[in-house]
Amino acid sequence: MASIKGKLLKITDKGFLVAKVKMTPAIGSPVYSSDNIKIGNVKRVFGPTKNPYITIDPAINSKKLEKRVGTTIFIKKKKRRREKRK
């Protein structure tokens, strides 16, 4: 499965993670560290469309994530579901 590469930039005051990515991911896509541990899910996408930033809702304790700031992350692309015709 293809993935989107990015870099974890910081942890916000509210405990969310901010990352810069190469392509725009789908909201709710799972985010993994370089050693294939799930970090969380994409919560929001903002910034320029060519190099967007994302907010990640963490799945693990933010204190454990502090050492991961500056590391590479991967976002697995979600499969698009086709809507049924009525």
PDB file of N, CA and C in Angstrom:
ATOM      1  N   MET A   1       0.842  -1.177   0.000  1.00  0.00           N
ATOM      2  CA  MET A   1       0.000   0.000   0.000  1.00  0.00           C
ATOM      3  C   MET A   1       0.886   1.239   0.000  1.00  0.00           C
ATOM      4  N   ALA A   2       0.533   2.194  -0.804  1.00  0.00           N
ATOM      5  CA  ALA A   2       1.308   3.423  -0.906  1.00  0.00           C
ATOM      6  C   ALA A   2       1.133   4.270   0.353  1.00  0.00           C
ATOM      7  N   SER A   3       2.136   5.093   0.628  1.00  0.00           N
ATOM      8  CA  SER A   3       2.040   5.955   1.803  1.00  0.00           C
ATOM      9  C   SER A   3       2.593   7.336   1.492  1.00  0.00           C
ATOM     10  N   ILE A   4       2.216   8.290   2.327  1.00  0.00           N
ATOM     11  CA  ILE A   4       2.670   9.670   2.210  1.00  0.00           C
ATOM     12  C   ILE A   4       3.721   9.890   3.290  1.00  0.00           C
ATOM     13  N   LYS A   5       4.841  10.491   2.909  1.00  0.00           N
ATOM     14  CA  LYS A   5       5.945  10.720   3.835  1.00  0.00           C
ATOM     15  C   LYS A   5       5.856  12.138   4.393  1.00  0.00           C
ATOM     16  N   GLY A   6       6.265  12.301   5.648  1.00  0.00           N
ATOM     17  CA  GLY A   6       6.260  13.616   6.268  1.00  0.00           C
ATOM     18  C   GLY A   6       7.241  13.684   7.421  1.00  0.00           C
ATOM     19  N   LYS A   7       7.248  14.843   8.102  1.00  0.00           N
ATOM     20  CA  LYS A   7       8.154  15.049   9.232  1.00  0.00           C
ATOM     21  C   LYS A   7       7.365  15.635  10.395  1.00  0.00           C
ATOM     22  N   LEU A   8       7.518  15.042  11.566  1.00  0.00           N
ATOM     23  CA  LEU A   8       6.843  15.504  12.769  1.00  0.00           C
ATOM     24  C   LEU A   8       7.547  16.760  13.271  1.00  0.00           C
ATOM     25  N   LEU A   9       6.802  17.872  13.392  1.00  0.00           N
ATOM     26  CA  LEU A   9       7.412  19.149  13.744  1.00  0.00           C
ATOM     27  C   LEU A   9       7.321  19.502  15.224  1.00  0.00           C
ATOM     28  N   LYS A  10       6.125  19.357  15.812  1.00  0.00           N
ATOM     29  CA  LYS A  10       5.991  19.756  17.217  1.00  0.00           C
ATOM     30  C   LYS A  10       4.738  19.174  17.838  1.00  0.00           C
ATOM     31  N   ILE A  11       4.648  19.324  19.163  1.00  0.00           N
ATOM     32  CA  ILE A  11       3.462  18.943  19.924  1.00  0.00           C
ATOM     33  C   ILE A  11       2.823  20.239  20.414  1.00  0.00           C
ATOM     34  N   THR A  12       1.521  20.403  20.169  1.00  0.00           N
ATOM     35  CA  THR A  12       0.831  21.627  20.580  1.00  0.00           C
ATOM     36  C   THR A  12       0.538  21.597  22.079  1.00  0.00           C
ATOM     37  N   ASP A  13       0.089  22.740  22.598  1.00  0.00           N
ATOM     38  CA  ASP A  13      -0.259  22.834  24.016  1.00  0.00           C
ATOM     39  C   ASP A  13      -1.418  21.910  24.383  1.00  0.00           C
ATOM     40  N   LYS A  14      -2.297  21.647  23.420  1.00  0.00           N
ATOM     41  CA  LYS A  14      -3.457  20.779  23.668  1.00  0.00           C
ATOM     42  C   LYS A  14      -3.136  19.304  23.458  1.00  0.00           C
ATOM     43  N   GLY A  15      -1.894  18.987  23.095  1.00  0.00           N
ATOM     44  CA  GLY A  15      -1.475  17.594  22.959  1.00  0.00           C
ATOM     45  C   GLY A  15      -1.561  17.020  21.559  1.00  0.00           C
ATOM     46  N   PHE A  16      -1.956  17.838  20.578  1.00  0.00           N
ATOM     47  CA  PHE A  16      -1.985  17.364  19.198  1.00  0.00           C
ATOM     48  C   PHE A  16      -0.587  17.477  18.594  1.00  0.00           C
ATOM     49  N   LEU A  17      -0.346  16.744  17.520  1.00  0.00           N
ATOM     50  CA  LEU A  17       0.942  16.775  16.835  1.00  0.00           C
ATOM     51  C   LEU A  17       0.789  17.543  15.531  1.00  0.00           C
ATOM     52  N   VAL A  18       1.818  18.275  15.141  1.00  0.00           N
ATOM     53  CA  VAL A  18       1.824  19.000  13.872  1.00  0.00           C
ATOM     54  C   VAL A  18       2.947  18.428  13.023  1.00  0.00           C
ATOM     55  N   ALA A  19       2.630  18.151  11.758  1.00  0.00           N
ATOM     56  CA  ALA A  19       3.618  17.585  10.842  1.00  0.00           C
ATOM     57  C   ALA A  19       3.498  18.245   9.485  1.00  0.00           C
ATOM     58  N   LYS A  20       4.601  18.252   8.741  1.00  0.00           N
ATOM     59  CA  LYS A  20       4.619  18.749   7.364  1.00  0.00           C
ATOM     60  C   LYS A  20       4.705  17.520   6.466  1.00  0.00           C
ATOM     61  N   VAL A  21       3.840  17.477   5.449  1.00  0.00           N
ATOM     62  CA  VAL A  21       3.789  16.318   4.558  1.00  0.00           C
ATOM     63  C   VAL A  21       3.958  16.744   3.106  1.00  0.00           C
ATOM     64  N   LYS A  22       4.236  15.779   2.240  1.00  0.00           N
ATOM     65  CA  LYS A  22       4.497  16.058   0.828  1.00  0.00           C
ATOM     66  C   LYS A  22       3.222  16.139  -0.011  1.00  0.00           C
ATOM     67  N   MET A  23       2.161  15.421   0.418  1.00  0.00           N
ATOM     68  CA  MET A  23       0.885  15.411  -0.298  1.00  0.00           C
ATOM     69  C   MET A  23      -0.245  15.545   0.713  1.00  0.00           C
ATOM     70  N   THR A  24      -1.419  15.917   0.246  1.00  0.00           N
ATOM     71  CA  THR A  24      -2.569  16.058   1.130  1.00  0.00           C
ATOM     72  C   THR A  24      -3.191  14.696   1.431  1.00  0.00           C
ATOM     73  N   PRO A  25      -3.207  14.286   2.710  1.00  0.00           N
ATOM     74  CA  PRO A  25      -3.829  13.004   3.071  1.00  0.00           C
ATOM     75  C   PRO A  25      -5.320  13.179   3.367  1.00  0.00           C
ATOM     76  N   ALA A  26      -6.034  12.080   3.446  1.00  0.00           N
ATOM     77  CA  ALA A  26      -7.448  12.110   3.814  1.00  0.00           C
ATOM     78  C   ALA A  26      -7.573  12.259   5.328  1.00  0.00           C
ATOM     79  N   ILE A  27      -8.594  12.973   5.760  1.00  0.00           N
ATOM     80  CA  ILE A  27      -8.874  13.100   7.187  1.00  0.00           C
ATOM     81  C   ILE A  27      -9.177  11.701   7.737  1.00  0.00           C
ATOM     82  N   GLY A  28      -8.605  11.382   8.880  1.00  0.00           N
ATOM     83  CA  GLY A  28      -8.834  10.080   9.502  1.00  0.00           C
ATOM     84  C   GLY A  28      -7.833   9.010   9.104  1.00  0.00           C
ATOM     85  N   SER A  29      -6.914   9.333   8.189  1.00  0.00           N
ATOM     86  CA  SER A  29      -5.902   8.357   7.767  1.00  0.00           C
ATOM     87  C   SER A  29      -4.963   8.034   8.925  1.00  0.00           C
ATOM     88  N   PRO A  30      -4.561   6.771   9.074  1.00  0.00           N
ATOM     89  CA  PRO A  30      -3.638   6.404  10.153  1.00  0.00           C
ATOM     90  C   PRO A  30      -2.219   6.912   9.883  1.00  0.00           C
ATOM     91  N   VAL A  31      -1.538   7.333  10.951  1.00  0.00           N
ATOM     92  CA  VAL A  31      -0.175   7.862  10.865  1.00  0.00           C
ATOM     93  C   VAL A  31       0.748   6.933  11.641  1.00  0.00           C
ATOM     94  N   TYR A  32       1.876   6.556  11.018  1.00  0.00           N
ATOM     95  CA  TYR A  32       2.831   5.627  11.622  1.00  0.00           C
ATOM     96  C   TYR A  32       4.217   6.251  11.695  1.00  0.00           C
ATOM     97  N   SER A  33       5.004   5.814  12.679  1.00  0.00           N
ATOM     98  CA  SER A  33       6.397   6.244  12.789  1.00  0.00           C
ATOM     99  C   SER A  33       7.237   5.413  11.830  1.00  0.00           C
ATOM    100  N   SER A  34       8.515   5.748  11.721  1.00  0.00           N
ATOM    101  CA  SER A  34       9.403   5.023  10.808  1.00  0.00           C
ATOM    102  C   SER A  34       9.606   3.568  11.234  1.00  0.00           C
ATOM    103  N   ASP A  35       9.385   3.261  12.520  1.00  0.00           N
ATOM    104  CA  ASP A  35       9.496   1.871  12.978  1.00  0.00           C
ATOM    105  C   ASP A  35       8.129   1.176  13.043  1.00  0.00           C
ATOM    106  N   ASN A  36       7.165   1.696  12.279  1.00  0.00           N
ATOM    107  CA  ASN A  36       5.840   1.103  12.060  1.00  0.00           C
ATOM    108  C   ASN A  36       4.973   1.021  13.320  1.00  0.00           C
ATOM    109  N   ILE A  37       5.104   2.002  14.212  1.00  0.00           N
ATOM    110  CA  ILE A  37       4.240   2.107  15.388  1.00  0.00           C
ATOM    111  C   ILE A  37       3.196   3.176  15.087  1.00  0.00           C
ATOM    112  N   LYS A  38       1.916   2.854  15.339  1.00  0.00           N
ATOM    113  CA  LYS A  38       0.860   3.824  15.050  1.00  0.00           C
ATOM    114  C   LYS A  38       0.943   4.986  16.025  1.00  0.00           C
ATOM    115  N   ILE A  39       1.039   6.199  15.469  1.00  0.00           N
ATOM    116  CA  ILE A  39       1.120   7.413  16.272  1.00  0.00           C
ATOM    117  C   ILE A  39      -0.273   7.987  16.512  1.00  0.00           C
ATOM    118  N   GLY A  40      -1.127   7.943  15.494  1.00  0.00           N
ATOM    119  CA  GLY A  40      -2.472   8.505  15.614  1.00  0.00           C
ATOM    120  C   GLY A  40      -3.157   8.575  14.267  1.00  0.00           C
ATOM    121  N   ASN A  41      -4.131   9.500  14.152  1.00  0.00           N
ATOM    122  CA  ASN A  41      -4.876   9.694  12.911  1.00  0.00           C
ATOM    123  C   ASN A  41      -4.860  11.159  12.507  1.00  0.00           C
ATOM    124  N   VAL A  42      -4.949  11.412  11.204  1.00  0.00           N
ATOM    125  CA  VAL A  42      -4.986  12.780  10.688  1.00  0.00           C
ATOM    126  C   VAL A  42      -6.286  13.429  11.143  1.00  0.00           C
ATOM    127  N   LYS A  43      -6.171  14.579  11.801  1.00  0.00           N
ATOM    128  CA  LYS A  43      -7.345  15.292  12.307  1.00  0.00           C
ATOM    129  C   LYS A  43      -7.712  16.463  11.406  1.00  0.00           C
ATOM    130  N   ARG A  44      -6.695  17.205  10.917  1.00  0.00           N
ATOM    131  CA  ARG A  44      -6.947  18.413  10.138  1.00  0.00           C
ATOM    132  C   ARG A  44      -5.807  18.631   9.162  1.00  0.00           C
ATOM    133  N   VAL A  45      -6.115  19.241   8.020  1.00  0.00           N
ATOM    134  CA  VAL A  45      -5.109  19.592   7.012  1.00  0.00           C
ATOM    135  C   VAL A  45      -5.185  21.102   6.818  1.00  0.00           C
ATOM    136  N   PHE A  46      -4.023  21.785   6.816  1.00  0.00           N
ATOM    137  CA  PHE A  46      -4.017  23.234   6.618  1.00  0.00           C
ATOM    138  C   PHE A  46      -2.730  23.659   5.936  1.00  0.00           C
ATOM    139  N   GLY A  47      -2.695  24.908   5.480  1.00  0.00           N
ATOM    140  CA  GLY A  47      -1.510  25.439   4.813  1.00  0.00           C
ATOM    141  C   GLY A  47      -1.591  25.315   3.307  1.00  0.00           C
ATOM    142  N   PRO A  48      -0.460  25.518   2.615  1.00  0.00           N
ATOM    143  CA  PRO A  48      -0.455  25.462   1.147  1.00  0.00           C
ATOM    144  C   PRO A  48      -0.747  24.056   0.630  1.00  0.00           C
ATOM    145  N   THR A  49      -1.376  23.983  -0.536  1.00  0.00           N
ATOM    146  CA  THR A  49      -1.777  22.678  -1.071  1.00  0.00           C
ATOM    147  C   THR A  49      -0.596  21.843  -1.546  1.00  0.00           C
ATOM    148  N   LYS A  50       0.496  22.466  -1.950  1.00  0.00           N
ATOM    149  CA  LYS A  50       1.655  21.704  -2.431  1.00  0.00           C
ATOM    150  C   LYS A  50       2.477  21.102  -1.295  1.00  0.00           C
ATOM    151  N   ASN A  51       2.571  21.781  -0.180  1.00  0.00           N
ATOM    152  CA  ASN A  51       3.295  21.287   1.002  1.00  0.00           C
ATOM    153  C   ASN A  51       2.445  21.535   2.244  1.00  0.00           C
ATOM    154  N   PRO A  52       1.386  20.742   2.442  1.00  0.00           N
ATOM    155  CA  PRO A  52       0.477  21.016   3.559  1.00  0.00           C
ATOM    156  C   PRO A  52       1.032  20.585   4.914  1.00  0.00           C
ATOM    157  N   TYR A  53       0.408  21.131   5.934  1.00  0.00           N
ATOM    158  CA  TYR A  53       0.662  20.728   7.311  1.00  0.00           C
ATOM    159  C   TYR A  53      -0.556  19.938   7.771  1.00  0.00           C
ATOM    160  N   ILE A  54      -0.347  19.037   8.714  1.00  0.00           N
ATOM    161  CA  ILE A  54      -1.468  18.279   9.262  1.00  0.00           C
ATOM    162  C   ILE A  54      -1.418  18.306  10.782  1.00  0.00           C
ATOM    163  N   THR A  55      -2.579  18.159  11.379  1.00  0.00           N
ATOM    164  CA  THR A  55      -2.692  17.972  12.817  1.00  0.00           C
ATOM    165  C   THR A  55      -3.040  16.509  13.035  1.00  0.00           C
ATOM    166  N   ILE A  56      -2.357  15.881  13.978  1.00  0.00           N
ATOM    167  CA  ILE A  56      -2.559  14.461  14.258  1.00  0.00           C
ATOM    168  C   ILE A  56      -3.140  14.310  15.657  1.00  0.00           C
ATOM    169  N   ASP A  57      -4.213  13.525  15.760  1.00  0.00           N
ATOM    170  CA  ASP A  57      -4.804  13.180  17.048  1.00  0.00           C
ATOM    171  C   ASP A  57      -4.033  11.957  17.556  1.00  0.00           C
ATOM    172  N   PRO A  58      -3.198  12.105  18.594  1.00  0.00           N
ATOM    173  CA  PRO A  58      -2.313  11.005  18.996  1.00  0.00           C
ATOM    174  C   PRO A  58      -3.053   9.808  19.584  1.00  0.00           C
ATOM    175  N   ALA A  59      -2.540   8.619  19.271  1.00  0.00           N
ATOM    176  CA  ALA A  59      -3.096   7.371  19.794  1.00  0.00           C
ATOM    177  C   ALA A  59      -2.338   6.924  21.039  1.00  0.00           C
ATOM    178  N   ILE A  60      -1.137   7.478  21.244  1.00  0.00           N
ATOM    179  CA  ILE A  60      -0.333   7.111  22.413  1.00  0.00           C
ATOM    180  C   ILE A  60      -0.030   8.360  23.234  1.00  0.00           C
ATOM    181  N   ASN A  61       0.483   8.188  24.419  1.00  0.00           N
ATOM    182  CA  ASN A  61       0.780   9.274  25.343  1.00  0.00           C
ATOM    183  C   ASN A  61       1.731  10.294  24.710  1.00  0.00           C
ATOM    184  N   SER A  62       1.393  11.576  24.839  1.00  0.00           N
ATOM    185  CA  SER A  62       2.211  12.624  24.215  1.00  0.00           C
ATOM    186  C   SER A  62       3.607  12.727  24.829  1.00  0.00           C
ATOM    187  N   LYS A  63       3.791  12.291  26.066  1.00  0.00           N
ATOM    188  CA  LYS A  63       5.132  12.312  26.667  1.00  0.00           C
ATOM    189  C   LYS A  63       6.062  11.347  25.942  1.00  0.00           C
ATOM    190  N   LYS A  64       5.521  10.234  25.454  1.00  0.00           N
ATOM    191  CA  LYS A  64       6.320   9.283  24.685  1.00  0.00           C
ATOM    192  C   LYS A  64       6.638   9.837  23.297  1.00  0.00           C
ATOM    193  N   LEU A  65       5.823  10.775  22.828  1.00  0.00           N
ATOM    194  CA  LEU A  65       6.012  11.323  21.486  1.00  0.00           C
ATOM    195  C   LEU A  65       7.034  12.456  21.436  1.00  0.00           C
ATOM    196  N   GLU A  66       7.370  13.055  22.575  1.00  0.00           N
ATOM    197  CA  GLU A  66       8.311  14.175  22.591  1.00  0.00           C
ATOM    198  C   GLU A  66       9.650  13.805  21.964  1.00  0.00           C
ATOM    199  N   LYS A  67      10.095  12.576  22.172  1.00  0.00           N
ATOM    200  CA  LYS A  67      11.377  12.148  21.598  1.00  0.00           C
ATOM    201  C   LYS A  67      11.272  11.896  20.095  1.00  0.00           C
ATOM    202  N   ARG A  68      10.051  11.808  19.567  1.00  0.00           N
ATOM    203  CA  ARG A  68       9.853  11.561  18.133  1.00  0.00           C
ATOM    204  C   ARG A  68       9.761  12.841  17.305  1.00  0.00           C
ATOM    205  N   VAL A  69       9.746  14.009  17.943  1.00  0.00           N
ATOM    206  CA  VAL A  69       9.696  15.275  17.205  1.00  0.00           C
ATOM    207  C   VAL A  69      10.944  15.384  16.335  1.00  0.00           C
ATOM    208  N   GLY A  70      10.746  15.693  15.055  1.00  0.00           N
ATOM    209  CA  GLY A  70      11.852  15.786  14.106  1.00  0.00           C
ATOM    210  C   GLY A  70      12.068  14.516  13.306  1.00  0.00           C
ATOM    211  N   THR A  71      11.328  13.456  13.624  1.00  0.00           N
ATOM    212  CA  THR A  71      11.492  12.187  12.916  1.00  0.00           C
ATOM    213  C   THR A  71      10.524  12.074  11.737  1.00  0.00           C
ATOM    214  N   THR A  72      10.760  11.079  10.906  1.00  0.00           N
ATOM    215  CA  THR A  72       9.938  10.833   9.723  1.00  0.00           C
ATOM    216  C   THR A  72       8.686  10.053  10.107  1.00  0.00           C
ATOM    217  N   ILE A  73       7.565  10.434   9.476  1.00  0.00           N
ATOM    218  CA  ILE A  73       6.307   9.712   9.675  1.00  0.00           C
ATOM    219  C   ILE A  73       5.777   9.252   8.324  1.00  0.00           C
ATOM    220  N   PHE A  74       4.877   8.287   8.362  1.00  0.00           N
ATOM    221  CA  PHE A  74       4.238   7.779   7.152  1.00  0.00           C
ATOM    222  C   PHE A  74       2.737   7.732   7.366  1.00  0.00           C
ATOM    223  N   ILE A  75       1.989   8.159   6.359  1.00  0.00           N
ATOM    224  CA  ILE A  75       0.532   8.143   6.416  1.00  0.00           C
ATOM    225  C   ILE A  75       0.042   7.175   5.357  1.00  0.00           C
ATOM    226  N   LYS A  76      -0.671   6.154   5.790  1.00  0.00           N
ATOM    227  CA  LYS A  76      -1.198   5.186   4.834  1.00  0.00           C
ATOM    228  C   LYS A  76      -2.420   5.782   4.154  1.00  0.00           C
ATOM    229  N   LYS A  77      -2.446   5.674   2.835  1.00  0.00           N
ATOM    230  CA  LYS A  77      -3.570   6.217   2.076  1.00  0.00           C
ATOM    231  C   LYS A  77      -4.805   5.361   2.297  1.00  0.00           C
ATOM    232  N   LYS A  78      -5.929   6.029   2.499  1.00  0.00           N
ATOM    233  CA  LYS A  78      -7.197   5.319   2.644  1.00  0.00           C
ATOM    234  C   LYS A  78      -7.740   5.004   1.260  1.00  0.00           C
ATOM    235  N   LYS A  79      -8.365   3.858   1.138  1.00  0.00           N
ATOM    236  CA  LYS A  79      -9.001   3.520  -0.127  1.00  0.00           C
ATOM    237  C   LYS A  79     -10.280   4.329  -0.253  1.00  0.00           C
ATOM    238  N   ARG A  80     -10.489   4.870  -1.429  1.00  0.00           N
ATOM    239  CA  ARG A  80     -11.717   5.624  -1.658  1.00  0.00           C
ATOM    240  C   ARG A  80     -12.854   4.663  -1.925  1.00  0.00           C
ATOM    241  N   ARG A  81     -13.954   4.923  -1.271  1.00  0.00           N
ATOM    242  CA  ARG A  81     -15.134   4.098  -1.496  1.00  0.00           C
ATOM    243  C   ARG A  81     -16.048   4.817  -2.469  1.00  0.00           C
ATOM    244  N   ARG A  82     -16.567   4.070  -3.383  1.00  0.00           N
ATOM    245  CA  ARG A  82     -17.492   4.647  -4.345  1.00  0.00           C
ATOM    246  C   ARG A  82     -18.886   4.648  -3.752  1.00  0.00           C
ATOM    247  N   GLU A  83     -19.575   5.734  -3.973  1.00  0.00           N
ATOM    248  CA  GLU A  83     -20.955   5.817  -3.493  1.00  0.00           C
ATOM    249  C   GLU A  83     -21.869   5.077  -4.448  1.00  0.00           C
ATOM    250  N   LYS A  84     -22.860   4.417  -3.885  1.00  0.00           N
ATOM    251  CA  LYS A  84     -23.825   3.703  -4.708  1.00  0.00           C
ATOM    252  C   LYS A  84     -24.815   4.687  -5.309  1.00  0.00           C
ATOM    253  N   ARG A  85     -25.201   4.407  -6.519  1.00  0.00           N
ATOM    254  CA  ARG A  85     -26.221   5.235  -7.153  1.00  0.00           C
ATOM    255  C   ARG A  85     -27.577   4.905  -6.571  1.00  0.00           C
ATOM    256  N   LYS A  86     -28.405   5.898  -6.520  1.00  0.00           N
ATOM    257  CA  LYS A  86     -29.764   5.685  -6.000  1.00  0.00           C
ATOM    258  C   LYS A  86     -30.737   5.433  -7.114  1.00  0.00           C
TER     259      LYS A  86
END
